[in-house]
XYZ file of N, CA and C in Angstrom:
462
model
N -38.881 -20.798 17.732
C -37.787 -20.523 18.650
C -37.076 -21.839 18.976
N -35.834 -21.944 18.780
C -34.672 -22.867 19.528
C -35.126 -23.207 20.709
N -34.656 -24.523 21.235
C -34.739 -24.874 22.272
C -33.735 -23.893 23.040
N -32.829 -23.943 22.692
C -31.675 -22.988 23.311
C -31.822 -21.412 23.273
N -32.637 -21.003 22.573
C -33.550 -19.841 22.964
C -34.626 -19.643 23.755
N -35.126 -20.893 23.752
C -36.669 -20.877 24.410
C -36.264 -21.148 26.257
N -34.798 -21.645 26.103
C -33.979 -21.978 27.910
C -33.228 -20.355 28.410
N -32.760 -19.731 27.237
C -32.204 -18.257 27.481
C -33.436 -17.406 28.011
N -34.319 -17.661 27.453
C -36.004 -17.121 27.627
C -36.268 -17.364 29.378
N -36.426 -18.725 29.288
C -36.494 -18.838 30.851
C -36.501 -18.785 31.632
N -34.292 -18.057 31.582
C -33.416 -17.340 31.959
C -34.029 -15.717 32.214
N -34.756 -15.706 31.430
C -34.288 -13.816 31.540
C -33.492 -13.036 30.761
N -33.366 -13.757 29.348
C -32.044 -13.686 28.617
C -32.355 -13.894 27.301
N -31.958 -12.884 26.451
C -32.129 -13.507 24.983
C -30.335 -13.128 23.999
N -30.585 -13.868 22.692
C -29.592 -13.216 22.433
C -29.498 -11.553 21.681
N -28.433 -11.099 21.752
C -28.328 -10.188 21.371
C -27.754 -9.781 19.702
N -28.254 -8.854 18.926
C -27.901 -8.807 17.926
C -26.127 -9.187 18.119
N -25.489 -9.660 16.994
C -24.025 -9.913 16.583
C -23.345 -8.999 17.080
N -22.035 -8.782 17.306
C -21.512 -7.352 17.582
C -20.626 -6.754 16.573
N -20.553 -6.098 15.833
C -19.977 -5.611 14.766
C -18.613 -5.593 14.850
N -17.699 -6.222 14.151
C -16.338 -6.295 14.243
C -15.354 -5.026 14.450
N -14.464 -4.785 15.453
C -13.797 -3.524 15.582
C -12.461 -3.377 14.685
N -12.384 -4.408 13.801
C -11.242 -4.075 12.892
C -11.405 -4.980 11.874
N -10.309 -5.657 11.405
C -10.417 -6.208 10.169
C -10.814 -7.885 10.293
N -12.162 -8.443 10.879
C -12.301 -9.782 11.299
C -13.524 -10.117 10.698
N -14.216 -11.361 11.235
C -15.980 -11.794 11.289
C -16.279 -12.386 12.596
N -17.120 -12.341 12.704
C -17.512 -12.362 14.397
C -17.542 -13.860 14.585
N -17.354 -14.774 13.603
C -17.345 -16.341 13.879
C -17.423 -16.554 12.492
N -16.487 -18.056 12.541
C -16.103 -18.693 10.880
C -16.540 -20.483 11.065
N -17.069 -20.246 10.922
C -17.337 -22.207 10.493
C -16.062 -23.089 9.562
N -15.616 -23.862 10.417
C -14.814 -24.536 9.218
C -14.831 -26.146 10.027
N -15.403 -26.712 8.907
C -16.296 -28.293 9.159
C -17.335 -28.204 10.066
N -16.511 -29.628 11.019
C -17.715 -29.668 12.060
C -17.613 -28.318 13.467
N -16.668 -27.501 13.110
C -16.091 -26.214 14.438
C -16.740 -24.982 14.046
N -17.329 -24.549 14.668
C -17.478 -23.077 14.587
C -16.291 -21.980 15.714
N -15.837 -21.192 15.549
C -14.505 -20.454 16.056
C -15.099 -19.054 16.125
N -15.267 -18.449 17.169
C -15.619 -16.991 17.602
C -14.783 -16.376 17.432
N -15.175 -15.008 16.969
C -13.894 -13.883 17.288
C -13.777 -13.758 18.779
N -12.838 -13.369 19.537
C -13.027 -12.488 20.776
C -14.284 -11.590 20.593
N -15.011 -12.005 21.913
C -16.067 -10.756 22.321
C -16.497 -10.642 23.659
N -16.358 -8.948 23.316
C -16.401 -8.260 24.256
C -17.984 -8.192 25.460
N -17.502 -7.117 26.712
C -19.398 -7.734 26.801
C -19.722 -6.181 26.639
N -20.247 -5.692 25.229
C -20.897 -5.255 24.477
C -22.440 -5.497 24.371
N -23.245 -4.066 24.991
C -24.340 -4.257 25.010
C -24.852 -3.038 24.646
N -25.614 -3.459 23.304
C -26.305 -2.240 22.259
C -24.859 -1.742 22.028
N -24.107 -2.538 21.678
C -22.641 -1.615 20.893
C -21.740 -0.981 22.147
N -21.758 -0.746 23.436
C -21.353 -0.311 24.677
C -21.125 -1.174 25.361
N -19.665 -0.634 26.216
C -19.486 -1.361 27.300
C -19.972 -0.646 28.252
N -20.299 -1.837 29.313
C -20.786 -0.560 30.765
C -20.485 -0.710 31.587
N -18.806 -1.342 31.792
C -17.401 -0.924 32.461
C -16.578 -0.953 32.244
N -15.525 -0.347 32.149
C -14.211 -0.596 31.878
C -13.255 -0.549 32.813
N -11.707 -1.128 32.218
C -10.592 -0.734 33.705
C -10.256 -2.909 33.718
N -9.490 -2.103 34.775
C -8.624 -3.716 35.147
C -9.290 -4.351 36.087
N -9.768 -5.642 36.259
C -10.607 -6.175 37.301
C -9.542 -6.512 38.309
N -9.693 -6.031 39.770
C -9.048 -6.055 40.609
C -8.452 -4.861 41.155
N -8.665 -3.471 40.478
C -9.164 -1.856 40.653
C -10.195 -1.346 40.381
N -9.933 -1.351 38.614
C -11.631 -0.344 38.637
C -13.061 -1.190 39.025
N -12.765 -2.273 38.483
C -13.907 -3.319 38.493
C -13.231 -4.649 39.634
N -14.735 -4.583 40.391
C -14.420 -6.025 41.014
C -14.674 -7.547 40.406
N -14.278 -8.782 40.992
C -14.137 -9.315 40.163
C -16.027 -10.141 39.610
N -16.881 -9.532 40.538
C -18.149 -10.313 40.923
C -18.571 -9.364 39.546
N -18.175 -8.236 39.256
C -18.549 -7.768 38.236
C -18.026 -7.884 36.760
N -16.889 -8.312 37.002
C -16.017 -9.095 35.982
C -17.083 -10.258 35.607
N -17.231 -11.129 36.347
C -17.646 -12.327 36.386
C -19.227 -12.309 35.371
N -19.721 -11.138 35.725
C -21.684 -10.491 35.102
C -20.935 -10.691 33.456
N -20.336 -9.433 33.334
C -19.247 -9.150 32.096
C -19.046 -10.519 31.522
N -18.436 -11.315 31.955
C -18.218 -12.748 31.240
C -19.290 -13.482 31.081
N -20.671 -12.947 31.467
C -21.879 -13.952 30.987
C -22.198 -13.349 29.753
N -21.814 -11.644 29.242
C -22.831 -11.143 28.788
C -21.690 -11.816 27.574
N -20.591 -11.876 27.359
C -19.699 -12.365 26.436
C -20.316 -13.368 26.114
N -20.557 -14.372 26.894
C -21.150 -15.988 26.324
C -22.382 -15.594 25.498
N -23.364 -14.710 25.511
C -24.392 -14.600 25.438
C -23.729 -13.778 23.781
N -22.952 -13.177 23.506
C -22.375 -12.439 22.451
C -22.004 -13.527 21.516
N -21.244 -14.523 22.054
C -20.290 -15.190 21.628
C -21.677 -16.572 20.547
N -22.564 -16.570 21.829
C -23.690 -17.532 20.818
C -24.269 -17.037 19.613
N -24.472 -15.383 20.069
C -24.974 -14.505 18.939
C -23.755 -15.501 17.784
N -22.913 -14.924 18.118
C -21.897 -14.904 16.827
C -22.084 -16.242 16.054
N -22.320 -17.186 16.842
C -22.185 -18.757 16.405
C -23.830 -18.745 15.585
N -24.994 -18.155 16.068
C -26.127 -18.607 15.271
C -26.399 -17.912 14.142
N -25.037 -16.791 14.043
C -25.174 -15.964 12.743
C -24.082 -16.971 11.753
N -23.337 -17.823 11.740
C -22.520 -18.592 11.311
C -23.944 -20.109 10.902
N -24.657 -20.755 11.950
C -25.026 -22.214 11.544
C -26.666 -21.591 12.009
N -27.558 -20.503 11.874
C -28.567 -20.222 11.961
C -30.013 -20.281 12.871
N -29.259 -21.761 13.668
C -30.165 -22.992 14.907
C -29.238 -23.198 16.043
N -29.392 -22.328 16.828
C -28.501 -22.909 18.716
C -28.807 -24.194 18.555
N -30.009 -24.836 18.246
C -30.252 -26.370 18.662
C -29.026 -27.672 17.790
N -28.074 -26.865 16.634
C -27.471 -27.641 15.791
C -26.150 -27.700 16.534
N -25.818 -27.198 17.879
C -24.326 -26.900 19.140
C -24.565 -28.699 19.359
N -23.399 -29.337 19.335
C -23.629 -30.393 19.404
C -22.803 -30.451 20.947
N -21.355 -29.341 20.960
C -20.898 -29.409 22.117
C -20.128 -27.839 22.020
N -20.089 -27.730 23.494
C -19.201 -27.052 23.616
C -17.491 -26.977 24.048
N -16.898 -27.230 22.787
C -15.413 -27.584 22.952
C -14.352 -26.847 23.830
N -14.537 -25.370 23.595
C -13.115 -24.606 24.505
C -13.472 -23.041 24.660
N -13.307 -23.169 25.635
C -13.490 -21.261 25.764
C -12.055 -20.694 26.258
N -12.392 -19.950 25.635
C -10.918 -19.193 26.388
C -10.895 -17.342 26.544
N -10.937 -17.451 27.618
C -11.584 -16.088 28.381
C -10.287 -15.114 28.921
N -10.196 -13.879 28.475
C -8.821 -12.734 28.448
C -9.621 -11.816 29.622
N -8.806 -11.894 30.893
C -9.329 -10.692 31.732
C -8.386 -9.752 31.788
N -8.270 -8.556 31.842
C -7.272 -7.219 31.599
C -7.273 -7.541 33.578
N -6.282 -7.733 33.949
C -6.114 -7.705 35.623
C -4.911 -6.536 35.899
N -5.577 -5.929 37.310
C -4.287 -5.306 37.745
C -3.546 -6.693 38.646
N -2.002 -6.244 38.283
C -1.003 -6.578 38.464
C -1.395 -7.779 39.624
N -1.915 -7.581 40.659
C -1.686 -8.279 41.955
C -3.162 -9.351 41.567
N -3.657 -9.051 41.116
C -5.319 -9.622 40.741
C -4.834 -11.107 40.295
N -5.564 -12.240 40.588
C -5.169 -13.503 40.464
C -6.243 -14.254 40.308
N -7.936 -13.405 40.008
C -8.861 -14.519 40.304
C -9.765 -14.915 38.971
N -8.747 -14.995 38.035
C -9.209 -15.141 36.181
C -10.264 -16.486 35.687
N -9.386 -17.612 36.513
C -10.670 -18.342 36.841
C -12.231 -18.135 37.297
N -12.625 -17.538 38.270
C -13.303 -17.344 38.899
C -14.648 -16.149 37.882
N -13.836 -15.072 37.714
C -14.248 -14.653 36.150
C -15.090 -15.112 35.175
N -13.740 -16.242 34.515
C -14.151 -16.635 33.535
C -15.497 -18.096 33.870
N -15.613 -18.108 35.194
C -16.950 -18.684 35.263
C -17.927 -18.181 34.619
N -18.182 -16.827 35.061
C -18.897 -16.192 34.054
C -19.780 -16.812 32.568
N -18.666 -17.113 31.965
C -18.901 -17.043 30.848
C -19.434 -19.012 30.778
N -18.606 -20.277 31.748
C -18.685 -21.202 31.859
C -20.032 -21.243 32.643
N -20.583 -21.291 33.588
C -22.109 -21.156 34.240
C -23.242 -20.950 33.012
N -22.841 -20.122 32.626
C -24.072 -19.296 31.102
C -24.464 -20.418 30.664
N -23.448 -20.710 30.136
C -22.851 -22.088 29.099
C -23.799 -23.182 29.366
N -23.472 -24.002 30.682
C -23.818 -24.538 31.321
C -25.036 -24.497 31.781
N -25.700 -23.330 31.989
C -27.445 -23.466 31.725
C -27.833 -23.680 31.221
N -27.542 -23.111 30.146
C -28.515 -22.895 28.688
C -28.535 -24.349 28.074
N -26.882 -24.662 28.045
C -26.743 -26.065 26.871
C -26.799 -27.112 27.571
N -26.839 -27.206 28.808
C -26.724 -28.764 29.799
C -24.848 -29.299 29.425
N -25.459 -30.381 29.641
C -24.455 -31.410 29.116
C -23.685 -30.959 27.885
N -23.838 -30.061 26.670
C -23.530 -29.563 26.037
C -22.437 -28.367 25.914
N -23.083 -28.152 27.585
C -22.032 -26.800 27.560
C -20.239 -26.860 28.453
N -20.539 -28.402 28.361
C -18.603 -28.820 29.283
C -17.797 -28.801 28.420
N -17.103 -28.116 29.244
C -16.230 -27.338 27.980
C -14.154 -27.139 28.682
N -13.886 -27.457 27.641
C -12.012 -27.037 28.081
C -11.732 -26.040 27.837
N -11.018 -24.961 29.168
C -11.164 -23.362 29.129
C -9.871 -23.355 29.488
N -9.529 -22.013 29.060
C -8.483 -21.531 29.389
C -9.008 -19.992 29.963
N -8.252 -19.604 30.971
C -8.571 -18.173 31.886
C -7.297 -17.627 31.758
N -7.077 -16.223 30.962
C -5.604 -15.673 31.157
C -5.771 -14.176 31.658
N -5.055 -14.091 32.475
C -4.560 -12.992 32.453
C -4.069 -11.671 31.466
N -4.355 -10.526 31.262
C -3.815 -9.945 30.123
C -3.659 -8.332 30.838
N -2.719 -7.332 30.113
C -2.388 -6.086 30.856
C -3.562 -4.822 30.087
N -4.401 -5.027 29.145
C -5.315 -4.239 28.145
C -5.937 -5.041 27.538
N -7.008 -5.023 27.527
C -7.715 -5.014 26.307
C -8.322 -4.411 25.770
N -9.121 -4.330 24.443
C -9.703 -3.594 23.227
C -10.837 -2.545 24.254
N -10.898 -1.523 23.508
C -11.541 -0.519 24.159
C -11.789 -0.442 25.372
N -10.373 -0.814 26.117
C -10.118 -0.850 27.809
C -11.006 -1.954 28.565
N -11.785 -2.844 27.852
C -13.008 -4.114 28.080
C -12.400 -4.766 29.284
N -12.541 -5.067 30.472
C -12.244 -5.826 31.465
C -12.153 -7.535 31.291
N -12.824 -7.515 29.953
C -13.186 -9.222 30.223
C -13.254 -9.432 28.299
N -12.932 -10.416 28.082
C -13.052 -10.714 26.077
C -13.411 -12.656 26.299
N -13.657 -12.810 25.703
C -14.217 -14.329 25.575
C -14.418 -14.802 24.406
N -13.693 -16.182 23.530
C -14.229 -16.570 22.560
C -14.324 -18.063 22.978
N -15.293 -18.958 21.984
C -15.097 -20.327 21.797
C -15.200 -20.669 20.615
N -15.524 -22.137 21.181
C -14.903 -23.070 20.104
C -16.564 -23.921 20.021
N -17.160 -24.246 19.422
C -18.475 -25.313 19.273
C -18.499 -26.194 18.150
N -18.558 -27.114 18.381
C -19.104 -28.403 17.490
C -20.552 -28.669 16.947
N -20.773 -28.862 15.698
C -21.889 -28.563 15.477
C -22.661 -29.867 14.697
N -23.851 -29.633 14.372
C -24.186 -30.846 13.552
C -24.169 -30.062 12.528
N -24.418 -31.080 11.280
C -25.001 -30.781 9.947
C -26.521 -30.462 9.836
């Protein structure tokens, strides 16, 4: 087991199988020293288990759960690409899509979510340059989508 498995462990947390692509993609592409996520959803056993706009159907503390389980997707995706969490040399950029109703403003806060995870698991590894947007839908009505960006060794 990875060090970075054996700290998810710790957690209470493992990763989860990959999530199967919903159209024509791969769930993460290596090119050099970057590995690049697809968007992912927080998909668990293939299901979401909320949907809606955070800031109606969903609040945002639950938005926020949603954006861990993404990080936790999003590593899947990266150790099916370079095989060893322990080879993340950094974590470069996340950039986290919340579906908000209209008046909803707290995308940051959210996309902690997915930045905290990060930040346990990898230490120092997991500081990272994010972007939090706003968006009016997303894919199978998902409240929250998350991809990054990681640097890796050889």
């Amino acid at each position: 087991m990875s060090a970075v498995e054996a700290k998810l462990a710790e957690l209470g947390l493992s990763l989860p199988a990959v999530a199967a692509p919903l159209a024509s993609y791969v769930p993460a592409v290596r090119s050099g020293s970057y590995v690049y996520t697809a968007g992912q959803l927080p998909l668990v056993e293939g299901k979401l288990g909320l949907t809606g706009k955070v800031g109606a159907e969903v609040t945002a503390d639950e938005a926020k759960e949603l954006a861990r389980i993404c990080a936790l997707n999003a590593l899947a995706a990266v150790k099916s690409v370079i095989g060893d969490l322990d080879r993340i040399v950094r974590v470069v950029k996340v950039v986290g899509f919340v579906a908000s109703a209209p008046d909803f403003t707290g995308q940051p806060g959210v996309v902690n979510g997915t930045s905290e995870l990060l930040g346990e698991v990898l230490g120092d590894k997991g500081i990272h340059a994010r972007s939090a947007v706003g968006v009016a839908v997303l894919p199978l009505d998902a409240p929250v989508e998350v991809e990054i960006q990681v640097e890796v060794a050889d």
